[in-house]
Amino acid sequence: MPDQRPPVRVGVLISGRGSNMMSLVEQADGYQVVLVASDRPDAAGLNWAADRGIPTFALSPKEIGKPAYEAAVLDRLTKHGAQVVALAGYMRLLSSGFIDAYRGNIVNIHPSLLPLYKGLDTHARAIAAGDAQAGCSVHLVTEELDAGEVLGQAHVPVEPGDTPDSLAARVLAAEHDLYPRILSEFCRR
Ligand code: GRF
């Protein structure tokens, strides 16, 4: 029998380009992106979302401090009825207070095969280690950086002569397939 439940309302947080957010919007199945918010008012993804009629919100924590910034984002998520928060290239650590408001319902995509290479420079570290495989992980967000339960992973090969940029491009293509698929499964759980 087809799933009759209404789509789960998802708020997406970005900091820049927003290509993962775009793939979440374009491949939405079982969920609906109801808000795209950014800590950087110049994030390129905001215009893309606004052009598609998706509500956007931008505020820099530099202007008002992290607590007030997070309160404003939470307020906006609530106003749009977001049930799940998807981080997509969002470059800030969330406070416990924010995480508590959506505990168990915040997901992120990270460009490594977690638990390997938490944090930044994942591709350079995979190449330096001589790994044959790289990839990406969708995981639950907790207070600990890139350490929450892994919900799904995709593997790509590391090719001879790969640079961090060439590997990043291969992993990014895998991210664009993995994230919507896992978010869809997560929202149907
Ligand atoms: C992606 O590789 C994501 O995994 C990482 O930062 C990059 C963001 O790219 N956290 P985009 O903004 O989604 O294009």
Tab-separated table of C-alpha atoms and ligand atoms in Angstrom:
chain	number	residue	atom	x	y	z
A	1	MET	CA	0.000	0.000	0.000
A	2	PRO	CA	1.410	3.448	-0.829
A	3	ASP	CA	2.618	5.557	2.092
A	4	GLN	CA	-0.294	7.910	2.908
A	5	ARG	CA	1.528	9.994	5.500
A	6	PRO	CA	2.092	13.674	4.724
A	7	PRO	CA	5.683	14.533	3.821
A	8	VAL	CA	7.949	15.216	6.790
A	9	ARG	CA	8.798	18.926	6.998
A	10	VAL	CA	12.552	19.477	6.755
A	11	GLY	CA	14.573	22.632	7.434
A	12	VAL	CA	17.984	22.697	5.726
A	13	LEU	CA	20.936	24.668	7.117
A	14	ILE	CA	23.709	25.696	4.725
A	15	SER	CA	26.812	27.887	4.820
A	16	GLY	CA	27.796	28.168	1.165
A	17	ARG	CA	27.370	26.645	-2.261
A	18	GLY	CA	24.452	24.464	-1.203
A	19	SER	CA	24.769	21.673	-3.767
A	20	ASN	CA	23.641	19.062	-1.223
A	21	MET	CA	20.653	21.229	-0.308
A	22	MET	CA	19.779	21.380	-4.034
A	23	SER	CA	19.877	17.604	-4.318
A	24	LEU	CA	17.676	17.307	-1.190
A	25	VAL	CA	15.134	19.655	-2.783
A	26	GLU	CA	15.243	18.066	-6.231
A	27	GLN	CA	15.003	14.479	-5.021
A	28	ALA	CA	12.570	15.035	-2.128
A	29	ASP	CA	10.521	11.905	-1.516
A	30	GLY	CA	8.596	11.425	1.720
A	31	TYR	CA	9.797	14.804	2.938
A	32	GLN	CA	9.489	18.431	1.903
A	33	VAL	CA	12.068	21.194	2.328
A	34	VAL	CA	10.138	23.972	4.099
A	35	LEU	CA	13.032	26.330	4.923
A	36	VAL	CA	16.623	26.928	3.834
A	37	ALA	CA	18.560	28.880	6.465
A	38	SER	CA	22.145	30.079	6.454
A	39	ASP	CA	24.621	31.564	8.896
A	40	ARG	CA	26.104	33.399	5.899
A	41	PRO	CA	23.843	35.898	4.183
A	42	ASP	CA	25.990	35.578	1.021
A	43	ALA	CA	25.546	31.786	0.757
A	44	ALA	CA	24.970	31.049	-2.924
A	45	GLY	CA	22.367	28.383	-2.185
A	46	LEU	CA	19.943	30.920	-0.697
A	47	ASN	CA	19.138	32.512	-4.057
A	48	TRP	CA	18.674	29.123	-5.670
A	49	ALA	CA	16.122	28.163	-2.989
A	50	ALA	CA	14.326	31.511	-3.086
A	51	ASP	CA	14.010	31.230	-6.888
A	52	ARG	CA	12.143	27.985	-6.322
A	53	GLY	CA	9.722	29.531	-3.848
A	54	ILE	CA	11.301	27.943	-0.786
A	55	PRO	CA	11.334	30.235	2.263
A	56	THR	CA	14.875	31.326	3.167
A	57	PHE	CA	16.417	32.872	6.240
A	58	ALA	CA	19.909	34.302	6.662
A	59	LEU	CA	21.524	35.694	9.755
A	60	SER	CA	25.155	35.983	10.773
A	61	PRO	CA	25.968	34.999	14.362
A	62	LYS	CA	28.699	37.627	14.161
A	63	GLU	CA	26.023	40.289	14.337
A	64	ILE	CA	24.179	39.118	17.438
A	65	GLY	CA	26.172	36.298	19.071
A	66	LYS	CA	25.609	32.553	18.937
A	67	PRO	CA	22.765	32.197	21.497
A	68	ALA	CA	20.593	34.857	19.869
A	69	TYR	CA	21.479	33.575	16.407
A	70	GLU	CA	20.493	29.992	17.280
A	71	ALA	CA	17.302	31.178	18.977
A	72	ALA	CA	16.371	33.056	15.800
A	73	VAL	CA	17.035	30.011	13.603
A	74	LEU	CA	15.017	27.772	15.947
A	75	ASP	CA	12.195	30.290	15.924
A	76	ARG	CA	12.154	30.258	12.127
A	77	LEU	CA	12.278	26.459	11.968
A	78	THR	CA	9.331	26.301	14.370
A	79	LYS	CA	7.355	28.878	12.386
A	80	HIS	CA	7.737	26.723	9.288
A	81	GLY	CA	6.795	23.575	11.191
A	82	ALA	CA	10.133	21.841	10.565
A	83	GLN	CA	10.180	18.366	12.101
A	84	VAL	CA	13.684	17.418	10.944
A	85	VAL	CA	16.802	19.551	10.427
A	86	ALA	CA	19.266	18.585	7.679
A	87	LEU	CA	22.727	20.157	7.771
A	88	ALA	CA	24.181	20.498	4.283
A	89	GLY	CA	27.620	22.044	4.220
A	90	TYR	CA	26.753	23.883	7.440
A	91	MET	CA	30.058	24.947	8.945
A	92	ARG	CA	29.139	25.652	12.570
A	93	LEU	CA	28.865	23.507	15.652
A	94	LEU	CA	25.376	23.568	17.134
A	95	SER	CA	24.988	24.149	20.865
A	96	SER	CA	23.364	21.583	23.181
A	97	GLY	CA	20.359	23.847	23.491
A	98	PHE	CA	19.770	23.779	19.745
A	99	ILE	CA	20.393	20.043	19.513
A	100	ASP	CA	17.985	19.426	22.423
A	101	ALA	CA	15.202	21.153	20.524
A	102	TYR	CA	15.533	18.579	17.702
A	103	ARG	CA	17.378	15.748	19.473
A	104	GLY	CA	17.465	12.628	17.265
A	105	ASN	CA	16.076	14.593	14.325
A	106	ILE	CA	19.160	16.466	13.088
A	107	VAL	CA	21.140	14.837	10.288
A	108	ASN	CA	24.339	15.815	8.501
A	109	ILE	CA	26.389	14.690	5.530
A	110	HIS	CA	30.116	14.328	6.010
A	111	PRO	CA	32.589	13.677	3.168
A	112	SER	CA	34.361	10.650	4.629
A	113	LEU	CA	33.656	7.086	5.629
A	114	LEU	CA	33.004	7.823	9.300
A	115	PRO	CA	34.400	7.134	11.838
A	116	LEU	CA	37.424	7.955	9.647
A	117	TYR	CA	38.416	11.607	9.152
A	118	LYS	CA	36.058	13.628	11.296
A	119	GLY	CA	36.397	17.387	10.829
A	120	LEU	CA	38.044	19.157	7.896
A	121	ASP	CA	40.414	18.176	5.045
A	122	THR	CA	38.946	14.700	4.760
A	123	HIS	CA	40.037	14.122	1.147
A	124	ALA	CA	43.671	15.115	1.694
A	125	ARG	CA	43.784	12.844	4.725
A	126	ALA	CA	42.324	9.875	2.829
A	127	ILE	CA	44.896	10.341	0.036
A	128	ALA	CA	47.782	10.782	2.494
A	129	ALA	CA	46.767	7.565	4.269
A	130	GLY	CA	46.896	5.668	0.959
A	131	ASP	CA	43.238	4.587	1.262
A	132	ALA	CA	41.847	2.643	-1.702
A	133	GLN	CA	38.313	3.787	-0.894
A	134	ALA	CA	36.806	7.075	0.173
A	135	GLY	CA	33.192	8.119	0.499
A	136	CYS	CA	30.586	9.955	2.485
A	137	SER	CA	28.344	9.366	5.474
A	138	VAL	CA	24.948	10.615	6.585
A	139	HIS	CA	24.777	10.641	10.358
A	140	LEU	CA	22.755	11.887	13.306
A	141	VAL	CA	24.070	15.082	14.866
A	142	THR	CA	25.090	15.100	18.515
A	143	GLU	CA	27.264	17.470	20.516
A	144	GLU	CA	30.359	15.553	19.443
A	145	LEU	CA	31.686	16.539	16.000
A	146	ASP	CA	30.755	14.021	13.253
A	147	ALA	CA	30.244	11.287	15.855
A	148	GLY	CA	26.498	10.519	15.885
A	149	GLU	CA	24.986	7.277	14.596
A	150	VAL	CA	25.766	6.625	10.926
A	151	LEU	CA	22.541	6.217	8.930
A	152	GLY	CA	24.104	5.434	5.548
A	153	GLN	CA	27.334	5.549	3.562
A	154	ALA	CA	28.461	5.518	-0.068
A	155	HIS	CA	31.909	4.387	-1.210
A	156	VAL	CA	33.950	5.685	-4.140
A	157	PRO	CA	37.404	4.574	-5.275
A	158	VAL	CA	40.494	6.669	-4.693
A	159	GLU	CA	42.149	6.736	-8.154
A	160	PRO	CA	45.890	6.881	-8.803
A	161	GLY	CA	46.955	10.523	-9.130
A	162	ASP	CA	43.910	11.828	-7.262
A	163	THR	CA	44.233	15.279	-5.722
A	164	PRO	CA	42.010	16.436	-2.866
A	165	ASP	CA	39.955	18.331	-5.465
A	166	SER	CA	39.495	15.414	-7.862
A	167	LEU	CA	38.565	13.108	-4.994
A	168	ALA	CA	36.213	15.741	-3.539
A	169	ALA	CA	34.367	15.955	-6.866
A	170	ARG	CA	33.907	12.169	-6.990
A	171	VAL	CA	32.711	12.069	-3.385
A	172	LEU	CA	30.373	15.040	-3.930
A	173	ALA	CA	28.597	13.225	-6.751
A	174	ALA	CA	28.062	10.320	-4.351
A	175	GLU	CA	26.804	12.736	-1.668
A	176	HIS	CA	24.131	14.049	-4.032
A	177	ASP	CA	22.769	10.547	-4.445
A	178	LEU	CA	23.195	9.351	-0.857
A	179	TYR	CA	21.775	12.261	1.124
A	180	PRO	CA	18.261	12.423	-0.399
A	181	ARG	CA	18.004	8.628	-0.310
A	182	ILE	CA	18.950	8.361	3.371
A	183	LEU	CA	16.865	11.379	4.391
A	184	SER	CA	13.912	9.788	2.653
A	185	GLU	CA	14.425	6.517	4.555
A	186	PHE	CA	14.929	8.439	7.797
A	187	CYS	CA	11.692	10.363	7.356
A	188	ARG	CA	9.758	7.149	6.660
A	189	ARG	CA	11.157	5.314	9.686
B	1	GRF	C1	30.089	18.768	1.167
B	1	GRF	O1	31.185	18.011	0.726
B	1	GRF	C2	29.661	18.314	2.535
B	1	GRF	O2	29.779	16.946	2.734
B	1	GRF	C3	30.646	19.037	3.408
B	1	GRF	O3	30.801	20.308	2.823
B	1	GRF	C4	30.490	20.223	1.431
B	1	GRF	C5	29.367	21.169	1.202
B	1	GRF	O4	29.038	21.309	-0.148
B	1	GRF	N1	30.188	19.075	4.775
B	1	GRF	P1	27.647	21.948	-0.600
B	1	GRF	O5	27.543	23.305	0.102
B	1	GRF	O6	26.558	21.030	-0.196
B	1	GRF	O7	27.769	22.121	-2.071
